[in-house]
mmCIF file of C-alpha atoms and ligand atoms in Angstrom:
data_model
loop_
_atom_site.group_PDB
_atom_site.id
_atom_site.type_symbol
_atom_site.label_atom_id
_atom_site.label_comp_id
_atom_site.label_asym_id
_atom_site.label_seq_id
_atom_site.Cartn_x
_atom_site.Cartn_y
_atom_site.Cartn_z
ATOM 1 C CA UNK A 1 112.769 124.187 84.331
ATOM 2 C CA UNK A 2 111.759 121.657 86.710
ATOM 3 C CA UNK A 3 110.527 123.469 89.922
ATOM 4 C CA UNK A 4 112.478 122.664 93.063
ATOM 5 C CA UNK A 5 111.583 121.524 96.597
ATOM 6 C CA UNK A 6 113.589 121.166 100.014
ATOM 7 C CA UNK A 7 112.501 118.911 102.248
ATOM 8 C CA UNK A 8 113.429 118.901 106.185
ATOM 9 C CA UNK A 9 112.355 115.489 107.270
ATOM 10 C CA UNK A 10 113.051 113.643 104.127
ATOM 11 C CA UNK A 11 114.007 110.311 105.733
ATOM 12 C CA UNK A 12 110.645 109.847 107.664
ATOM 13 C CA UNK A 13 107.411 108.264 106.437
ATOM 14 C CA UNK A 14 105.957 111.511 104.944
ATOM 15 C CA UNK A 15 109.358 112.888 103.789
ATOM 16 C CA UNK A 16 109.732 109.766 101.731
ATOM 17 C CA UNK A 17 106.326 109.844 100.578
ATOM 18 C CA UNK A 18 106.566 113.302 99.631
ATOM 19 C CA UNK A 19 109.539 112.713 97.693
ATOM 20 C CA UNK A 20 107.957 110.060 95.559
ATOM 21 C CA UNK A 21 105.494 112.113 94.715
ATOM 22 C CA UNK A 22 107.341 115.680 93.873
ATOM 23 C CA UNK A 23 109.946 113.209 91.808
ATOM 24 C CA UNK A 24 106.774 111.885 89.985
ATOM 25 C CA UNK A 25 105.824 115.313 89.390
ATOM 26 C CA UNK A 26 109.086 116.164 87.662
ATOM 27 C CA UNK A 27 110.301 118.212 90.552
ATOM 28 C CA UNK A 28 114.068 118.362 91.582
ATOM 29 C CA UNK A 29 114.305 117.349 95.333
ATOM 30 C CA UNK A 30 116.882 118.537 97.873
ATOM 31 C CA UNK A 31 116.234 116.679 101.063
ATOM 32 C CA UNK A 32 117.775 118.154 104.397
ATOM 33 C CA UNK A 33 119.363 115.184 106.646
ATOM 34 C CA UNK A 34 120.443 115.070 110.113
ATOM 35 C CA UNK A 35 123.819 113.498 110.498
ATOM 36 C CA UNK A 36 123.226 110.281 112.200
ATOM 37 C CA UNK A 37 125.819 107.995 110.413
ATOM 38 C CA UNK A 38 123.532 105.957 108.028
ATOM 39 C CA UNK A 39 124.925 106.391 104.425
ATOM 40 C CA UNK A 40 121.374 105.077 102.975
ATOM 41 C CA UNK A 41 118.404 106.060 104.904
ATOM 42 C CA UNK A 42 115.751 103.096 104.309
ATOM 43 C CA UNK A 43 112.852 104.968 103.577
ATOM 44 C CA UNK A 44 114.751 106.522 100.660
ATOM 45 C CA UNK A 45 116.690 103.540 99.691
ATOM 46 C CA UNK A 46 114.697 102.081 96.725
ATOM 47 C CA UNK A 47 114.716 105.978 95.372
ATOM 48 C CA UNK A 48 118.695 106.619 96.042
ATOM 49 C CA UNK A 49 119.358 103.119 93.979
ATOM 50 C CA UNK A 50 117.634 104.673 90.927
ATOM 51 C CA UNK A 51 120.394 106.626 88.928
ATOM 52 C CA UNK A 52 118.097 108.473 86.954
ATOM 53 C CA UNK A 53 116.533 109.926 90.168
ATOM 54 C CA UNK A 54 119.691 110.042 92.710
ATOM 55 C CA UNK A 55 121.740 112.704 91.671
ATOM 56 C CA UNK A 56 119.668 114.101 88.791
ATOM 57 C CA UNK A 57 116.271 114.629 90.864
ATOM 58 C CA UNK A 58 117.266 113.868 93.930
ATOM 59 C CA UNK A 59 119.917 115.586 96.252
ATOM 60 C CA UNK A 60 120.354 115.185 100.112
ATOM 61 C CA UNK A 61 122.455 117.568 102.268
ATOM 62 C CA UNK A 62 123.462 117.092 105.417
ATOM 63 C CA UNK A 63 122.191 119.742 108.324
ATOM 64 C CA UNK A 64 120.937 119.743 111.867
ATOM 65 C CA UNK A 65 117.597 121.407 112.158
ATOM 66 C CA UNK A 66 119.416 123.864 114.934
ATOM 67 C CA UNK A 67 122.563 124.864 112.508
ATOM 68 C CA UNK A 68 120.809 127.819 110.928
ATOM 69 C CA UNK A 69 124.106 128.244 109.105
ATOM 70 C CA UNK A 70 123.980 124.966 107.386
ATOM 71 C CA UNK A 71 120.334 125.499 106.472
ATOM 72 C CA UNK A 72 120.901 129.227 105.206
ATOM 73 C CA UNK A 73 123.425 127.867 102.972
ATOM 74 C CA UNK A 74 121.522 125.004 101.761
ATOM 75 C CA UNK A 75 118.439 127.136 100.716
ATOM 76 C CA UNK A 76 120.704 129.903 99.178
ATOM 77 C CA UNK A 77 122.218 127.312 96.869
ATOM 78 C CA UNK A 78 119.227 125.500 95.920
ATOM 79 C CA UNK A 79 117.054 128.413 95.627
ATOM 80 C CA UNK A 80 114.137 126.270 95.877
ATOM 81 C CA UNK A 81 110.290 127.101 94.590
ATOM 82 C CA UNK A 82 108.778 124.744 97.769
ATOM 83 C CA UNK A 83 109.892 124.230 101.261
ATOM 84 C CA UNK A 84 108.394 121.514 102.941
ATOM 85 C CA UNK A 85 109.002 121.303 106.749
ATOM 86 C CA UNK A 86 108.336 118.027 108.211
ATOM 87 C CA UNK A 87 111.402 117.474 110.366
ATOM 88 C CA UNK A 88 110.701 117.339 113.973
ATOM 89 C CA UNK A 89 110.728 114.626 117.159
ATOM 90 C CA UNK A 90 107.088 113.579 116.064
ATOM 91 C CA UNK A 91 106.525 110.507 118.887
ATOM 92 C CA UNK A 92 103.911 112.512 121.534
ATOM 93 C CA UNK A 93 104.872 109.702 124.141
ATOM 94 C CA UNK A 94 108.581 110.161 123.753
ATOM 95 C CA UNK A 95 107.951 113.999 124.123
ATOM 96 C CA UNK A 96 107.650 113.412 127.996
ATOM 97 C CA UNK A 97 111.230 111.692 128.302
ATOM 98 C CA UNK A 98 112.800 114.532 125.856
ATOM 99 C CA UNK A 99 111.069 117.562 126.100
ATOM 100 C CA UNK A 100 113.647 119.531 125.677
ATOM 101 C CA UNK A 101 115.218 118.446 122.342
ATOM 102 C CA UNK A 102 111.299 117.980 121.618
ATOM 103 C CA UNK A 103 110.754 121.704 121.681
ATOM 104 C CA UNK A 104 114.461 122.832 120.566
ATOM 105 C CA UNK A 105 113.779 120.736 117.194
ATOM 106 C CA UNK A 106 110.030 120.940 116.338
ATOM 107 C CA UNK A 107 109.343 124.679 117.834
ATOM 108 C CA UNK A 108 112.701 126.408 117.526
ATOM 109 C CA UNK A 109 113.488 124.606 114.508
ATOM 110 C CA UNK A 110 110.185 126.005 112.568
ATOM 111 C CA UNK A 111 111.374 129.715 113.620
ATOM 112 C CA UNK A 112 115.053 129.063 112.309
ATOM 113 C CA UNK A 113 113.709 128.021 108.987
ATOM 114 C CA UNK A 114 110.980 131.049 109.055
ATOM 115 C CA UNK A 115 113.593 133.589 109.476
ATOM 116 C CA UNK A 116 115.809 132.189 107.069
ATOM 117 C CA UNK A 117 113.023 132.069 104.100
ATOM 118 C CA UNK A 118 111.859 135.787 105.274
ATOM 119 C CA UNK A 119 115.612 137.362 104.413
ATOM 120 C CA UNK A 120 115.380 136.070 100.982
ATOM 121 C CA UNK A 121 114.598 138.273 98.149
ATOM 122 C CA UNK A 122 112.017 135.497 96.565
ATOM 123 C CA UNK A 123 110.962 133.347 99.438
ATOM 124 C CA UNK A 124 109.591 129.960 98.296
ATOM 125 C CA UNK A 125 106.224 128.588 99.444
ATOM 126 C CA UNK A 126 106.491 126.745 102.732
ATOM 127 C CA UNK A 127 104.423 124.194 104.288
ATOM 128 C CA UNK A 128 104.456 122.854 107.984
ATOM 129 C CA UNK A 129 103.718 120.018 109.105
ATOM 130 C CA UNK A 130 101.599 120.527 112.235
ATOM 131 C CA UNK A 131 99.690 118.275 114.043
ATOM 132 C CA UNK A 132 96.221 117.739 116.209
ATOM 133 C CA UNK A 133 98.321 117.534 119.185
ATOM 134 C CA UNK A 134 97.999 121.563 119.305
ATOM 135 C CA UNK A 135 94.151 120.979 120.047
ATOM 136 C CA UNK A 136 94.806 118.838 123.318
ATOM 137 C CA UNK A 137 91.791 117.609 124.249
ATOM 138 C CA UNK A 138 89.624 119.635 122.329
ATOM 139 C CA UNK A 139 86.068 120.746 123.633
ATOM 140 C CA UNK A 140 84.046 119.830 120.574
ATOM 141 C CA UNK A 141 84.327 117.504 117.665
ATOM 142 C CA UNK A 142 85.058 117.221 114.833
ATOM 143 C CA UNK A 143 87.978 119.894 115.138
ATOM 144 C CA UNK A 144 88.493 122.297 112.048
ATOM 145 C CA UNK A 145 91.013 125.021 111.549
ATOM 146 C CA UNK A 146 89.397 127.527 114.139
ATOM 147 C CA UNK A 147 89.430 124.983 117.013
ATOM 148 C CA UNK A 148 91.640 126.825 119.590
ATOM 149 C CA UNK A 149 95.039 125.638 120.508
ATOM 150 C CA UNK A 150 95.127 124.017 123.934
ATOM 151 C CA UNK A 151 98.207 121.365 123.822
ATOM 152 C CA UNK A 152 98.471 118.947 126.782
ATOM 153 C CA UNK A 153 102.087 117.322 125.901
ATOM 154 C CA UNK A 154 105.186 118.733 124.981
ATOM 155 C CA UNK A 155 104.834 118.209 121.908
ATOM 156 C CA UNK A 156 101.891 119.747 121.342
ATOM 157 C CA UNK A 157 102.969 122.868 123.005
ATOM 158 C CA UNK A 158 106.277 123.028 120.265
ATOM 159 C CA UNK A 159 103.535 122.488 117.491
ATOM 160 C CA UNK A 160 101.222 124.923 118.874
ATOM 161 C CA UNK A 161 104.316 127.519 119.135
ATOM 162 C CA UNK A 162 105.096 126.530 115.162
ATOM 163 C CA UNK A 163 102.126 126.737 113.950
ATOM 164 C CA UNK A 164 101.413 130.214 115.415
ATOM 165 C CA UNK A 165 104.591 131.340 114.259
ATOM 166 C CA UNK A 166 103.758 130.126 110.544
ATOM 167 C CA UNK A 167 100.495 132.037 111.019
ATOM 168 C CA UNK A 168 102.309 135.073 112.258
ATOM 169 C CA UNK A 169 104.870 135.272 109.397
ATOM 170 C CA UNK A 170 102.329 134.822 106.880
ATOM 171 C CA UNK A 171 100.162 137.746 108.311
ATOM 172 C CA UNK A 172 102.764 139.986 109.427
ATOM 173 C CA UNK A 173 105.632 139.383 106.981
ATOM 174 C CA UNK A 174 103.856 138.041 104.057
ATOM 175 C CA UNK A 175 105.324 134.636 103.617
ATOM 176 C CA UNK A 176 103.490 132.401 101.585
ATOM 177 C CA UNK A 177 103.563 129.628 104.173
ATOM 178 C CA UNK A 178 100.687 127.103 105.499
ATOM 179 C CA UNK A 179 100.061 124.654 108.109
ATOM 180 C CA UNK A 180 98.430 121.219 107.212
ATOM 181 C CA UNK A 181 97.276 120.175 110.624
ATOM 182 C CA UNK A 182 97.596 116.597 110.727
ATOM 183 C CA UNK A 183 95.833 113.632 112.335
ATOM 184 C CA UNK A 184 97.482 110.410 112.998
ATOM 185 C CA UNK A 185 98.827 109.255 109.112
ATOM 186 C CA UNK A 186 100.119 105.491 108.879
ATOM 187 C CA UNK A 187 101.560 103.449 106.615
ATOM 188 C CA UNK A 188 103.921 100.354 106.010
ATOM 189 C CA UNK A 189 106.888 103.265 106.693
ATOM 190 C CA UNK A 190 105.315 104.211 109.920
ATOM 191 C CA UNK A 191 107.917 104.229 112.870
ATOM 192 C CA UNK A 192 107.697 100.854 114.997
ATOM 193 C CA UNK A 193 106.951 102.618 118.233
ATOM 194 C CA UNK A 194 103.728 103.731 117.280
ATOM 195 C CA UNK A 195 100.759 101.744 118.042
ATOM 196 C CA UNK A 196 99.628 100.927 114.712
ATOM 197 C CA UNK A 197 102.799 99.512 113.343
ATOM 198 C CA UNK A 198 103.522 97.703 116.747
ATOM 199 C CA UNK A 199 100.433 96.074 116.276
ATOM 200 C CA UNK A 200 100.713 95.021 112.530
ATOM 201 C CA UNK A 201 104.241 93.765 113.413
ATOM 202 C CA UNK A 202 103.220 91.812 116.158
ATOM 203 C CA UNK A 203 100.570 90.141 114.179
ATOM 204 C CA UNK A 204 102.657 89.117 111.215
ATOM 205 C CA UNK A 205 105.422 87.781 113.878
ATOM 206 C CA UNK A 206 103.131 86.014 116.276
ATOM 207 C CA UNK A 207 101.451 84.231 113.142
ATOM 208 C CA UNK A 208 104.996 83.624 111.783
ATOM 209 C CA UNK A 209 105.656 81.873 115.419
ATOM 210 C CA UNK A 210 108.270 84.354 116.005
ATOM 211 C CA UNK A 211 107.042 85.604 118.963
ATOM 212 C CA UNK A 212 103.688 84.795 121.401
ATOM 213 C CA UNK A 213 102.489 88.005 123.224
ATOM 214 C CA UNK A 214 102.592 91.719 122.521
ATOM 215 C CA UNK A 215 102.590 94.169 125.465
ATOM 216 C CA UNK A 216 99.866 97.088 124.763
ATOM 217 C CA UNK A 217 98.857 100.331 127.100
ATOM 218 C CA UNK A 218 95.369 101.981 126.582
ATOM 219 C CA UNK A 219 93.214 99.586 124.195
ATOM 220 C CA UNK A 220 90.054 101.874 124.213
ATOM 221 C CA UNK A 221 92.441 104.883 122.813
ATOM 222 C CA UNK A 222 90.765 106.373 119.917
ATOM 223 C CA UNK A 223 92.564 108.508 117.068
ATOM 224 C CA UNK A 224 91.574 109.500 113.501
ATOM 225 C CA UNK A 225 94.268 107.385 111.489
ATOM 226 C CA UNK A 226 94.448 108.014 107.796
ATOM 227 C CA UNK A 227 96.961 107.157 105.037
ATOM 228 C CA UNK A 228 100.435 109.200 104.775
ATOM 229 C CA UNK A 229 100.453 108.801 101.027
ATOM 230 C CA UNK A 230 97.087 110.688 101.038
ATOM 231 C CA UNK A 231 98.421 113.371 103.329
ATOM 232 C CA UNK A 232 101.580 114.329 101.705
ATOM 233 C CA UNK A 233 99.357 114.370 98.359
ATOM 234 C CA UNK A 234 97.173 117.460 100.167
ATOM 235 C CA UNK A 235 100.280 119.140 101.229
ATOM 236 C CA UNK A 236 101.649 119.515 97.863
ATOM 237 C CA UNK A 237 97.691 120.886 96.825
ATOM 238 C CA UNK A 238 98.270 123.335 99.919
ATOM 239 C CA UNK A 239 101.445 124.886 97.992
ATOM 240 C CA UNK A 240 99.454 124.885 94.400
ATOM 241 C CA UNK A 241 96.451 127.277 95.681
ATOM 242 C CA UNK A 242 96.478 131.121 95.019
ATOM 243 C CA UNK A 243 96.464 132.152 98.609
ATOM 244 C CA UNK A 244 98.338 130.414 101.529
ATOM 245 C CA UNK A 245 95.772 129.081 103.856
ATOM 246 C CA UNK A 246 95.887 126.624 107.024
ATOM 247 C CA UNK A 247 93.903 123.052 106.510
ATOM 248 C CA UNK A 248 92.871 120.136 108.559
ATOM 249 C CA UNK A 249 94.207 116.658 107.123
ATOM 250 C CA UNK A 250 92.227 114.344 108.582
ATOM 251 C CA UNK A 251 89.528 111.298 107.960
ATOM 252 C CA UNK A 252 86.612 112.447 109.855
ATOM 253 C CA UNK A 253 86.478 108.976 111.199
ATOM 254 C CA UNK A 254 87.450 107.628 114.742
ATOM 255 C CA UNK A 255 88.662 104.210 115.476
ATOM 256 C CA UNK A 256 90.103 102.708 118.835
ATOM 257 C CA UNK A 257 93.332 100.434 119.398
ATOM 258 C CA UNK A 258 90.893 97.732 119.744
ATOM 259 C CA UNK A 259 89.601 98.364 116.121
ATOM 260 C CA UNK A 260 93.437 97.647 115.114
ATOM 261 C CA UNK A 261 93.800 94.809 116.714
ATOM 262 C CA UNK A 262 90.537 92.905 115.410
ATOM 263 C CA UNK A 263 91.354 93.611 111.908
ATOM 264 C CA UNK A 264 95.251 93.129 111.661
ATOM 265 C CA UNK A 265 94.980 89.803 113.974
ATOM 266 C CA UNK A 266 91.869 88.414 111.925
ATOM 267 C CA UNK A 267 93.643 88.856 109.133
ATOM 268 C CA UNK A 268 96.630 87.253 110.577
ATOM 269 C CA UNK A 269 94.300 84.376 111.352
ATOM 270 C CA UNK A 270 94.226 84.943 115.094
ATOM 271 C CA UNK A 271 92.686 86.238 117.864
ATOM 272 C CA UNK A 272 94.186 89.014 119.572
ATOM 273 C CA UNK A 273 92.601 88.240 122.753
ATOM 274 C CA UNK A 274 95.200 85.193 123.175
ATOM 275 C CA UNK A 275 97.847 87.827 122.417
ATOM 276 C CA UNK A 276 97.711 90.807 124.102
ATOM 277 C CA UNK A 277 99.316 91.830 127.303
ATOM 278 C CA UNK A 278 99.105 94.865 129.136
ATOM 279 C CA UNK A 279 101.873 96.824 129.568
ATOM 280 C CA UNK A 280 101.447 99.514 132.148
ATOM 281 C CA UNK A 281 104.378 101.503 130.850
ATOM 282 C CA UNK A 282 102.242 102.264 128.005
ATOM 283 C CA UNK A 283 99.523 104.246 129.264
ATOM 284 C CA UNK A 284 100.065 107.763 128.983
ATOM 285 C CA UNK A 285 99.543 110.433 132.098
ATOM 286 C CA UNK A 286 97.300 112.702 129.712
ATOM 287 C CA UNK A 287 96.114 111.192 126.317
ATOM 288 C CA UNK A 288 93.427 113.357 124.308
ATOM 289 C CA UNK A 289 90.076 111.991 123.651
ATOM 290 C CA UNK A 290 87.729 113.332 121.352
ATOM 291 C CA UNK A 291 89.931 113.516 118.507
ATOM 292 C CA UNK A 292 88.284 113.758 115.368
ATOM 293 C CA UNK A 293 89.276 115.806 112.280
ATOM 294 C CA UNK A 294 86.934 117.765 109.876
ATOM 295 C CA UNK A 295 88.439 117.593 106.821
ATOM 296 C CA UNK A 296 85.694 119.592 104.728
ATOM 297 C CA UNK A 297 88.095 122.832 103.989
ATOM 298 C CA UNK A 298 90.503 120.515 102.281
ATOM 299 C CA UNK A 299 88.120 118.494 100.359
ATOM 300 C CA UNK A 300 86.294 121.850 98.956
ATOM 301 C CA UNK A 301 88.968 124.049 98.577
ATOM 302 C CA UNK A 302 91.963 121.847 97.847
ATOM 303 C CA UNK A 303 89.307 119.170 95.518
ATOM 304 C CA UNK A 304 91.535 116.085 97.984
ATOM 305 C CA UNK A 305 89.897 113.054 99.330
ATOM 306 C CA UNK A 306 91.503 110.199 100.677
ATOM 307 C CA UNK A 307 91.906 107.201 98.773
ATOM 308 C CA UNK A 308 92.533 104.581 101.301
ATOM 309 C CA UNK A 309 89.926 103.427 104.206
ATOM 310 C CA UNK A 310 90.645 102.558 107.552
ATOM 311 C CA UNK A 311 90.279 98.529 107.051
ATOM 312 C CA UNK A 312 92.400 98.971 103.576
ATOM 313 C CA UNK A 313 94.907 100.978 105.860
ATOM 314 C CA UNK A 314 95.458 98.212 108.404
ATOM 315 C CA UNK A 315 95.167 95.115 105.764
ATOM 316 C CA UNK A 316 98.006 97.056 103.547
ATOM 317 C CA UNK A 317 100.035 97.908 107.247
ATOM 318 C CA UNK A 318 99.912 93.978 108.006
ATOM 319 C CA UNK A 319 100.762 92.522 104.346
ATOM 320 C CA UNK A 320 103.584 94.556 104.168
ATOM 321 C CA UNK A 321 104.726 93.478 107.863
ATOM 322 C CA UNK A 322 103.916 89.737 106.907
ATOM 323 C CA UNK A 323 106.143 90.200 103.839
ATOM 324 C CA UNK A 324 108.908 91.677 105.637
ATOM 325 C CA UNK A 325 108.357 88.540 108.223
ATOM 326 C CA UNK A 326 108.344 86.195 105.548
ATOM 327 C CA UNK A 327 111.672 87.798 103.979
ATOM 328 C CA UNK A 328 113.526 87.813 107.355
ATOM 329 C CA UNK A 329 112.765 84.137 107.829
ATOM 330 C CA UNK A 330 113.710 82.942 104.366
ATOM 331 C CA UNK A 331 117.045 84.566 104.851
ATOM 332 C CA UNK A 332 117.836 83.044 107.937
ATOM 333 C CA UNK A 333 116.580 79.731 106.838
HETATM 334 P P1 LIG B 1 100.106 109.311 119.020
HETATM 335 O O1 LIG B 1 98.643 109.256 118.754
HETATM 336 O O2 LIG B 1 101.003 110.217 117.991
HETATM 337 O O3 LIG B 1 100.495 109.244 120.237
HETATM 338 O O4 LIG B 1 100.149 107.814 118.425
HETATM 339 P P2 LIG B 1 100.699 106.406 118.820
HETATM 340 O O5 LIG B 1 100.770 105.290 118.051
HETATM 341 O O6 LIG B 1 101.975 106.818 119.813
HETATM 342 O O7 LIG B 1 99.389 106.391 119.909
HETATM 343 C C1 LIG B 1 98.013 106.218 119.471
HETATM 344 C C2 LIG B 1 97.077 105.876 120.869
HETATM 345 O O8 LIG B 1 97.564 104.484 121.283
HETATM 346 C C3 LIG B 1 97.426 106.421 122.202
HETATM 347 O O9 LIG B 1 96.676 106.925 122.686
HETATM 348 C C4 LIG B 1 98.412 105.408 122.996
HETATM 349 O O10 LIG B 1 98.148 105.530 124.227
HETATM 350 C C5 LIG B 1 97.849 104.263 122.634
HETATM 351 N N1 LIG B 1 98.558 103.038 122.884
HETATM 352 C C6 LIG B 1 98.033 102.062 123.539
HETATM 353 N N2 LIG B 1 99.226 101.081 123.811
HETATM 354 C C7 LIG B 1 100.052 101.570 123.157
HETATM 355 C C8 LIG B 1 101.765 101.255 122.728
HETATM 356 O O11 LIG B 1 102.036 99.907 122.875
HETATM 357 N N3 LIG B 1 102.442 102.109 122.072
HETATM 358 C C9 LIG B 1 101.806 103.360 121.628
HETATM 359 N N4 LIG B 1 102.896 103.862 120.974
HETATM 360 N N5 LIG B 1 100.619 103.748 121.946
HETATM 361 C C10 LIG B 1 99.683 102.947 122.940
#
């Protein structure tokens, strides 16, 4: 029989890559989708269009993360082997604007899922997509699975709560549940309000003559940026281990916003200095520095290695945005 998985957050960047991975491995995938009125979630459209996949290997169910009754019903119907909990409000900057709903979704949503799974006679293996935001501004680099939590944003506080709960349900309740402590991971499917996509879209549009300038905040800000497709592979490997454990998923390399600008704009044949303006609203009151993850445990225990390097990542995101811009132009001409 095919293994069965439930994914929360299936319409997001990671959810869509994970769905592709699981479908390619023969899983039946059930996605939990928030009711937004969008009939065909854009990141899943290519799978929904496939009659051999949608309705036979991929199913969507509507439920909000605060609707325990609906989630419980889906879990009972599907009886999954694996449960990937990826949903949540994941924009750090935005979590200062909407702290209550961020905590409700990210923290309490995880608690509800753990409680629902705990009640089952045969609980599925569960993966929680945690975040390096739990470390705040960490005391040392690189960070590991043992770095203490010290979050400095509402999103980080909510993720710390959820991450600790996962450990607690593993240790105290015996659930097979794990935290993937993910550093930033990007792709052509990244939301457009993240700095990486904002830069690659701007470079593509400026090169096509559709805009002149882009407003950005702190150009010196640095992150450990990897490719989302690589991170979902590690998530899957985590649930295939004999014992549940937490893993840092990172590249071990730090790059600045300026590095993104250099690569994306030079691929577009432009100088970013001619097009970037300062947007003061994009500066954060607290922004963690020293964010660098150590992927050693994942590399040795999961036999996982990223396949896309930094420059290649910027290039592939720019190329995808350039293609989209060309298609838009063709449609309007
Ligand atoms: P985050 O690491 O999850 O907060 O991912 P973001 O892509 O939102 O931000 C990464 C870094 O880029 C942060 O340090 C931001 O302060 C910095 N940054 C600089 N300009 C911008 C901008 O215009 N938009 C965003 N989202 N971040 C920016």
